[in-house]
XYZ file of C-alpha atoms in Angstrom:
378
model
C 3.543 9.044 14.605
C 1.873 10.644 11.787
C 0.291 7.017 10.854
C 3.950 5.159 10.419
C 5.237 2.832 13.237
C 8.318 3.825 14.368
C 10.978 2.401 17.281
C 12.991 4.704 19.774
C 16.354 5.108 19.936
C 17.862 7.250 23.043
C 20.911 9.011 23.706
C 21.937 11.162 26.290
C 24.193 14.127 27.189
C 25.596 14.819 30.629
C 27.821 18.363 31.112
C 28.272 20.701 34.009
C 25.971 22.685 32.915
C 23.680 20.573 30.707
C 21.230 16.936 30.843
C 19.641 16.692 27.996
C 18.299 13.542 26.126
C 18.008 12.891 22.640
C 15.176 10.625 21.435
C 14.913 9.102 17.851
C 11.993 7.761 16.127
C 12.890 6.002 13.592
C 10.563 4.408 10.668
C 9.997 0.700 12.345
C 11.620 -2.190 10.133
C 9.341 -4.792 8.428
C 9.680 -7.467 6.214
C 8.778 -5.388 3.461
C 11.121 -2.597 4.173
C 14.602 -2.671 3.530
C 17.300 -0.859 6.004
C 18.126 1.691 2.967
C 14.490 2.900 3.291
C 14.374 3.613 7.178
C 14.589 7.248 7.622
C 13.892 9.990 11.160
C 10.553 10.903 11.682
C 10.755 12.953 14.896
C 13.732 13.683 17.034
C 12.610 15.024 20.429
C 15.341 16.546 22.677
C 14.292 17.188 26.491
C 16.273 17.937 29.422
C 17.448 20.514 32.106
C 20.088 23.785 31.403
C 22.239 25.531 33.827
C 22.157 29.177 33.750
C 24.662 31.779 34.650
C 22.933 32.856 37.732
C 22.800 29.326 38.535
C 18.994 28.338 38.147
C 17.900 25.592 36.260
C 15.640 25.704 33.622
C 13.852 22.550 31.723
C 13.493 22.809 27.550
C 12.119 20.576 25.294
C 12.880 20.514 21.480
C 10.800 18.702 18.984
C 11.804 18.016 15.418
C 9.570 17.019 12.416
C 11.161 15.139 9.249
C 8.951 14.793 6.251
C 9.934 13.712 2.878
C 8.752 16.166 0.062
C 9.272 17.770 -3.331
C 10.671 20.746 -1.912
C 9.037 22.771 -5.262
C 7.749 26.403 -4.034
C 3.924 26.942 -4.239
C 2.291 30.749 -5.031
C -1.091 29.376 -3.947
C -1.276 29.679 -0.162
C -4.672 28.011 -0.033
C -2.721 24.444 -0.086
C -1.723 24.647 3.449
C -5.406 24.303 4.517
C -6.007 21.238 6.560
C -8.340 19.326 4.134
C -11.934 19.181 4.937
C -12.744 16.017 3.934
C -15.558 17.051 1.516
C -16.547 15.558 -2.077
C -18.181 18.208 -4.237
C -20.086 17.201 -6.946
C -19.204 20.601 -8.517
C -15.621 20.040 -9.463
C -14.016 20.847 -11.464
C -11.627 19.795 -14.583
C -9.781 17.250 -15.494
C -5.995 16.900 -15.159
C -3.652 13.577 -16.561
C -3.606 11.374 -13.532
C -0.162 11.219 -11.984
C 2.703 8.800 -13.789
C 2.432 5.589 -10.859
C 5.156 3.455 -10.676
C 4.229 0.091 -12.595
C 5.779 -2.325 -9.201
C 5.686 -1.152 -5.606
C 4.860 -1.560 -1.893
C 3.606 -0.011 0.201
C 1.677 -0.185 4.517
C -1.548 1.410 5.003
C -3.877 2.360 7.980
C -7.386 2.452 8.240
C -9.229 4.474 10.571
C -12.779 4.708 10.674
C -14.112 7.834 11.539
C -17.500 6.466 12.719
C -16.030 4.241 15.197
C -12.873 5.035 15.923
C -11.529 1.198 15.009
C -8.185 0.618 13.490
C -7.424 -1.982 10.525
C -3.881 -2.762 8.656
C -2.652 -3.915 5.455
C 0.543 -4.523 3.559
C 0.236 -4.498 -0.299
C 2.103 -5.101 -3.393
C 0.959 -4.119 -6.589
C 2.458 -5.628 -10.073
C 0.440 -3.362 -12.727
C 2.780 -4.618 -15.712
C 1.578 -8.384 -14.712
C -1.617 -7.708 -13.218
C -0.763 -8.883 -9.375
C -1.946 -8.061 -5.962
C -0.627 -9.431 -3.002
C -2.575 -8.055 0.007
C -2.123 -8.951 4.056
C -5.238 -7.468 5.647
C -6.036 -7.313 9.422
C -9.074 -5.433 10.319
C -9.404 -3.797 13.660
C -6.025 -4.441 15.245
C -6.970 -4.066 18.634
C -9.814 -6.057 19.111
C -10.357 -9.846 18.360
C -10.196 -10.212 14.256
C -7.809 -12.945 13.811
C -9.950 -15.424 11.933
C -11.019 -12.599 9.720
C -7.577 -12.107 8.728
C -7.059 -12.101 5.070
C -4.118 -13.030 3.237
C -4.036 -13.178 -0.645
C -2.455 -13.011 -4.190
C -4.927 -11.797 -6.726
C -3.739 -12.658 -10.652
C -6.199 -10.025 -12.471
C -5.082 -11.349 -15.941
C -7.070 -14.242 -15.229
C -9.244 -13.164 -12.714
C -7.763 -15.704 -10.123
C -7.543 -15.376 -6.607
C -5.376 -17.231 -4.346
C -6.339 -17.603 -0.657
C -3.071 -18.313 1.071
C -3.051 -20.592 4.452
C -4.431 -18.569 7.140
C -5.032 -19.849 10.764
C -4.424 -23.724 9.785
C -7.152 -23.414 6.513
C -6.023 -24.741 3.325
C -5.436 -22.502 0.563
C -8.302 -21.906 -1.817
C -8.289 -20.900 -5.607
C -11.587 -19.296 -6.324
C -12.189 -16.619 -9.271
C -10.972 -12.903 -8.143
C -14.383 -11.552 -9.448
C -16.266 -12.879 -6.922
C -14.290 -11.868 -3.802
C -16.190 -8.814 -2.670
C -19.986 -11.323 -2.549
C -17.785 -13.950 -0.486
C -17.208 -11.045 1.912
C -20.841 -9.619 2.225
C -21.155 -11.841 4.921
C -19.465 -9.578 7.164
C -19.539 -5.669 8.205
C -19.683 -3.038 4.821
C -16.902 -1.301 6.611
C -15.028 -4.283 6.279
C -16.086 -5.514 2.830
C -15.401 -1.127 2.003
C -12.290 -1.078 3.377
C -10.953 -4.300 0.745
C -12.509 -2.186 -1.657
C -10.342 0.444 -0.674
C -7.039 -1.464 -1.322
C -8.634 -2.917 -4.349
C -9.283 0.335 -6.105
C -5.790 1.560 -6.092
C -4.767 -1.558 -8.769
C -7.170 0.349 -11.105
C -5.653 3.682 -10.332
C -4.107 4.168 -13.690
C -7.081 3.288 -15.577
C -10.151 4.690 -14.068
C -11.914 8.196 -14.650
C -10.963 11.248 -12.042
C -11.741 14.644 -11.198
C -8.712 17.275 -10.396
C -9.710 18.957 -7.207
C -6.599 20.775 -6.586
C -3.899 21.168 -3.968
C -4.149 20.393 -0.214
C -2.291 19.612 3.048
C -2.099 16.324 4.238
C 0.137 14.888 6.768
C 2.028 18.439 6.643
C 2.528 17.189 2.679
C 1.343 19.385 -0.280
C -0.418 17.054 -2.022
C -2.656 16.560 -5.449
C -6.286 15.658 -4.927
C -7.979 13.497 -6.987
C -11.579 12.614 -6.785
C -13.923 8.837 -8.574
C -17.393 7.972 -7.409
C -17.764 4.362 -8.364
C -20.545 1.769 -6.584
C -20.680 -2.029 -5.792
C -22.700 -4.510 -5.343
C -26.017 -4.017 -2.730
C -26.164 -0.865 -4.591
C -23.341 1.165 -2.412
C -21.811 4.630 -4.347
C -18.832 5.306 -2.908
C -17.067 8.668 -2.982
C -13.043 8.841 -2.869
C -10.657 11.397 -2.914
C -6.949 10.032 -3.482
C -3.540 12.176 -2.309
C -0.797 11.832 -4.199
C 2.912 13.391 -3.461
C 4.521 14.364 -6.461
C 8.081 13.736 -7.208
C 10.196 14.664 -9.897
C 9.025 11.751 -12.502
C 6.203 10.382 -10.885
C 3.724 10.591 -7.699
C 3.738 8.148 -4.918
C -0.338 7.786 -3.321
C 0.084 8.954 0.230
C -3.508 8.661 1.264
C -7.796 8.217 0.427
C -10.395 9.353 1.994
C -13.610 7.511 1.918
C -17.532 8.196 1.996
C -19.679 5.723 1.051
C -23.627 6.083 1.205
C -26.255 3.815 0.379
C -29.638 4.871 -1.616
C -33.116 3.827 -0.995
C -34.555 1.455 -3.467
C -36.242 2.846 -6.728
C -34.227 5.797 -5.948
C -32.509 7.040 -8.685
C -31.127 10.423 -7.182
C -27.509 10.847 -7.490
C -27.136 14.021 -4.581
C -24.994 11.966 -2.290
C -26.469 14.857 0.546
C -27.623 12.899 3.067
C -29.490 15.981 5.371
C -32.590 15.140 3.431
C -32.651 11.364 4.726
C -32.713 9.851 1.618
C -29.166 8.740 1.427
C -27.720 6.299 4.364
C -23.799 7.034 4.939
C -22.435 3.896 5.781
C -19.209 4.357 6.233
C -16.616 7.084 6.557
C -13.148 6.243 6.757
C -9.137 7.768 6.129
C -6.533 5.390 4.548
C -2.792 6.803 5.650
C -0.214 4.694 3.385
C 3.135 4.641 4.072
C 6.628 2.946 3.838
C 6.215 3.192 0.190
C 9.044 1.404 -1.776
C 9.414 0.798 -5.581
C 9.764 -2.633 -6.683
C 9.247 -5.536 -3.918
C 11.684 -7.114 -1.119
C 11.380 -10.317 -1.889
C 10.421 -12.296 -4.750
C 8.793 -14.969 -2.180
C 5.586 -12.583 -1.990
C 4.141 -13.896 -4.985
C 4.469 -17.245 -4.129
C 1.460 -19.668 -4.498
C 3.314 -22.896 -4.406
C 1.554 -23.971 -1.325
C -1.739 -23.741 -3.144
C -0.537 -26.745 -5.336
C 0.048 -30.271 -4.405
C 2.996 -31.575 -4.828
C 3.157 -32.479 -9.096
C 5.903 -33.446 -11.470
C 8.021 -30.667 -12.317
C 10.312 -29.821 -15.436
C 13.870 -27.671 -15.440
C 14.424 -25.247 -17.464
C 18.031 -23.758 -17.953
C 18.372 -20.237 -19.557
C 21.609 -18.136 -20.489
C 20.835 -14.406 -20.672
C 24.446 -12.905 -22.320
C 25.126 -9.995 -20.543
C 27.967 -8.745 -18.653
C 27.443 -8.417 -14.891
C 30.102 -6.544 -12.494
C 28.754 -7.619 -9.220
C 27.494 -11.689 -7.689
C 23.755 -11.371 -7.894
C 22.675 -12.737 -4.344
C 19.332 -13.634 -3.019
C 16.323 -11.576 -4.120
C 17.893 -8.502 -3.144
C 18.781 -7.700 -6.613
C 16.087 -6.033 -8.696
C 16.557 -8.620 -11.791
C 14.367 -11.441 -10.158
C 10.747 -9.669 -10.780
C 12.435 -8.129 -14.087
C 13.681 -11.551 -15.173
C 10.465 -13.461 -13.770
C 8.179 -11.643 -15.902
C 10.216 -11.741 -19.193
C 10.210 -15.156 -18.696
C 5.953 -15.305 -18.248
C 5.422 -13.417 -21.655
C 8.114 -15.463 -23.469
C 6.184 -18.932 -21.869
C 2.538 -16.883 -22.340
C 2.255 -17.084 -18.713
C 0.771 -15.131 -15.712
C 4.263 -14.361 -13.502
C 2.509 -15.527 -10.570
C 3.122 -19.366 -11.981
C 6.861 -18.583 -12.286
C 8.116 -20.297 -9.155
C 11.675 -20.604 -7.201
C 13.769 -18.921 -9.141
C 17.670 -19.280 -8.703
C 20.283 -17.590 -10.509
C 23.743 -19.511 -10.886
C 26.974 -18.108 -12.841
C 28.406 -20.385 -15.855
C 31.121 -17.677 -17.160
C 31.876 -14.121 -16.427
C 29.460 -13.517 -19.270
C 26.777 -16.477 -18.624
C 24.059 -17.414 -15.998
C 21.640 -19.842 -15.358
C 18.356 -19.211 -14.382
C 16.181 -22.235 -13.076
C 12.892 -22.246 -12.113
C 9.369 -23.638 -11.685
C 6.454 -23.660 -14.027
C 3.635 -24.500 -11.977
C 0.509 -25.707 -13.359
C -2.657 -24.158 -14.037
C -5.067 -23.958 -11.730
C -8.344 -25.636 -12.887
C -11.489 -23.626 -11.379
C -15.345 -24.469 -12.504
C -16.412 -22.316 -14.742
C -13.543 -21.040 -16.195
């Protein structure tokens, strides 16, 4: 519904004079969603009334929930369904939205040229420079071994291939990940892209197009052209939903031509044919949750064989009023990257943490420091 997978949940109601049931659709669990963050999306209430004069008559109710910075707008013009449309003539520059540094977040990739569906799941680490990204490219068709499941350390321009349909993990450098994937469609290879581009979000060059409606959301619209290798410019216009301290990215959509060689015209019109578009796709994101689930995510252990380790013990004096338990508590990515700066570090290396108590006013934290990884060339 709306781009977020939900489950049912049904009720029903049973009077003299009224049947009615009562449908909810909630947001579907995953493993990267905790139960505090499932909300409604629709409620739909059908069934049959009994009138004075004793006919029956059939109804059907259908709620909406959205989530929204209920702020009143003058401007009617943002409840227009966006077009879809990159100009080149825009516009002036705004300060791009305040991201949150850690966060998760689903997406959903249509592609409006062929109609085929892709997923992700993606966590971003801006303060540490981490990606982890689960990738599955047209859903309902047979993709399996082009599956792609990754943590990307961009402070050393590392990436980690995890295990994926009995391979080994691989440790290759993260600058060379797009060429690897060449091999395969540009809407696939675009669509990585895609994902990729919103790590740079808070550092990259945009225009402020203005207000529009998106999902039923009144959202800001950004707009980049950037271009990768075999000489594809790509044209993207981000949506972000603005809440009282920062903006959470609900959505992109995506254009991306490529020009004829020796061409150097940068009209991205393609009715003269000399610009090929290539690909044309929306990116819904949802189930977007600040900070991450579970520390585990990050973990590249299994990309290491098995090496001498050394224990560390650490006290951190502080008072604490509740038992910190499992990597529910928000203090395991906080603690695991103060301890990567004070050991000069990427966080990524910081490995099976546990948390004990000494005293009311002590704890131990132990962990793993795993090695570096040693990669030609750099």
């Amino acid at each position: 519904i709306n781009g977020i997978p939900v489950k049912a949940v049904r009720s029903c109601v049973c009077e003299p004079t009224l049947n009615m049931t009562i449908e909810y659709f909630l947001q579907a669990d995953t493993a990267f969603l905790s139960l505090e963050t499932t909300g409604p999306v629709r409620v739909e209430m059908k069934g049959i009334v009994k009138r004075p004069d004793g006919k029956t008559e059939p109804f059907t109710y259908i709620y909406q929930f959205l989530t929204f910075d209920p702020t009143p707008t003058i401007d009617e013009d943002v409840f227009q369904v966006p077009q879809g449309v990159i100009c080149n003539t825009s516009i002036y520059y705004h300060q791009l939205p305040n991201i949150l540094p850690q966060f998760t977040t689903h997406g959903e990739i249509i592609n409006t040229r062929n109609h085929r569906l892709s997923v992700f799941n993606v966590l971003f680490d801006w303060q540490e420079k981490l990606m982890r990204l689960e990738f599955y490219p047209e859903v309902h068709g047979n993709s399996s071994d082009r599956s792609i499941r990754m943590i990307t350390d961009y402070r050393l321009g590392i990436q980690y291939n995890l295990d994926n349909n009995f391979r080994p993990c691989l440790i290759k450098s993260s600058y060379t990940s797009l060429a690897d994937l060449e091999k395969l469609s540009w809407s696939y290879v675009l669509h990585v892209d895609d994902i990729y581009s919103l790590m740079t979000l808070n550092t990259a060059m945009f225009n402020y197009k203005g207000k529009l409606n998106v999902r039923g959301l009144t959202v800001d619209v950004w707009g980049r052209k950037s271009t990768i290798a075999g000489g594809i410019t790509i044209n993207r216009e981000y949506y972000f939903l603005k809440t009282l301290h920062t903006a959470v990215p609900i959505g992109i959509f995506q254009k991306a031509f490529k020009l004829p060689k020796n061409n150097n015209d940068d009209d991205d019109d393609d009715d003269d044919g000399t610009v090929e578009l290539i690909n044309e796709s929306w990116i819904h994101l949802y189930g977007y949750v600040q900070g991450h689930v579970h520390l585990d995510n990050f973990n590249i252990e299994s990309c290491f064989h098995l090496r001498e380790r050394f224990y560390i013990n650490f006290q951190l004096e502080d008072k604490f009023d509740i038992y910190i338990k499992g990597y529910e508590s928000l203090i395991f990515p906080s603690l695991r990257n103060s301890l990567a700066r004070a050991a000069n570090v990427s966080s990524v290396r910081i490995s099976n943490m546990q948390i004990g108590r000494l005293s009311s006013d002590l704890m131990v934290v132990q962990f793993t420091l795993l090695d570096a990884p040693s990669i030609p060339g750099k």
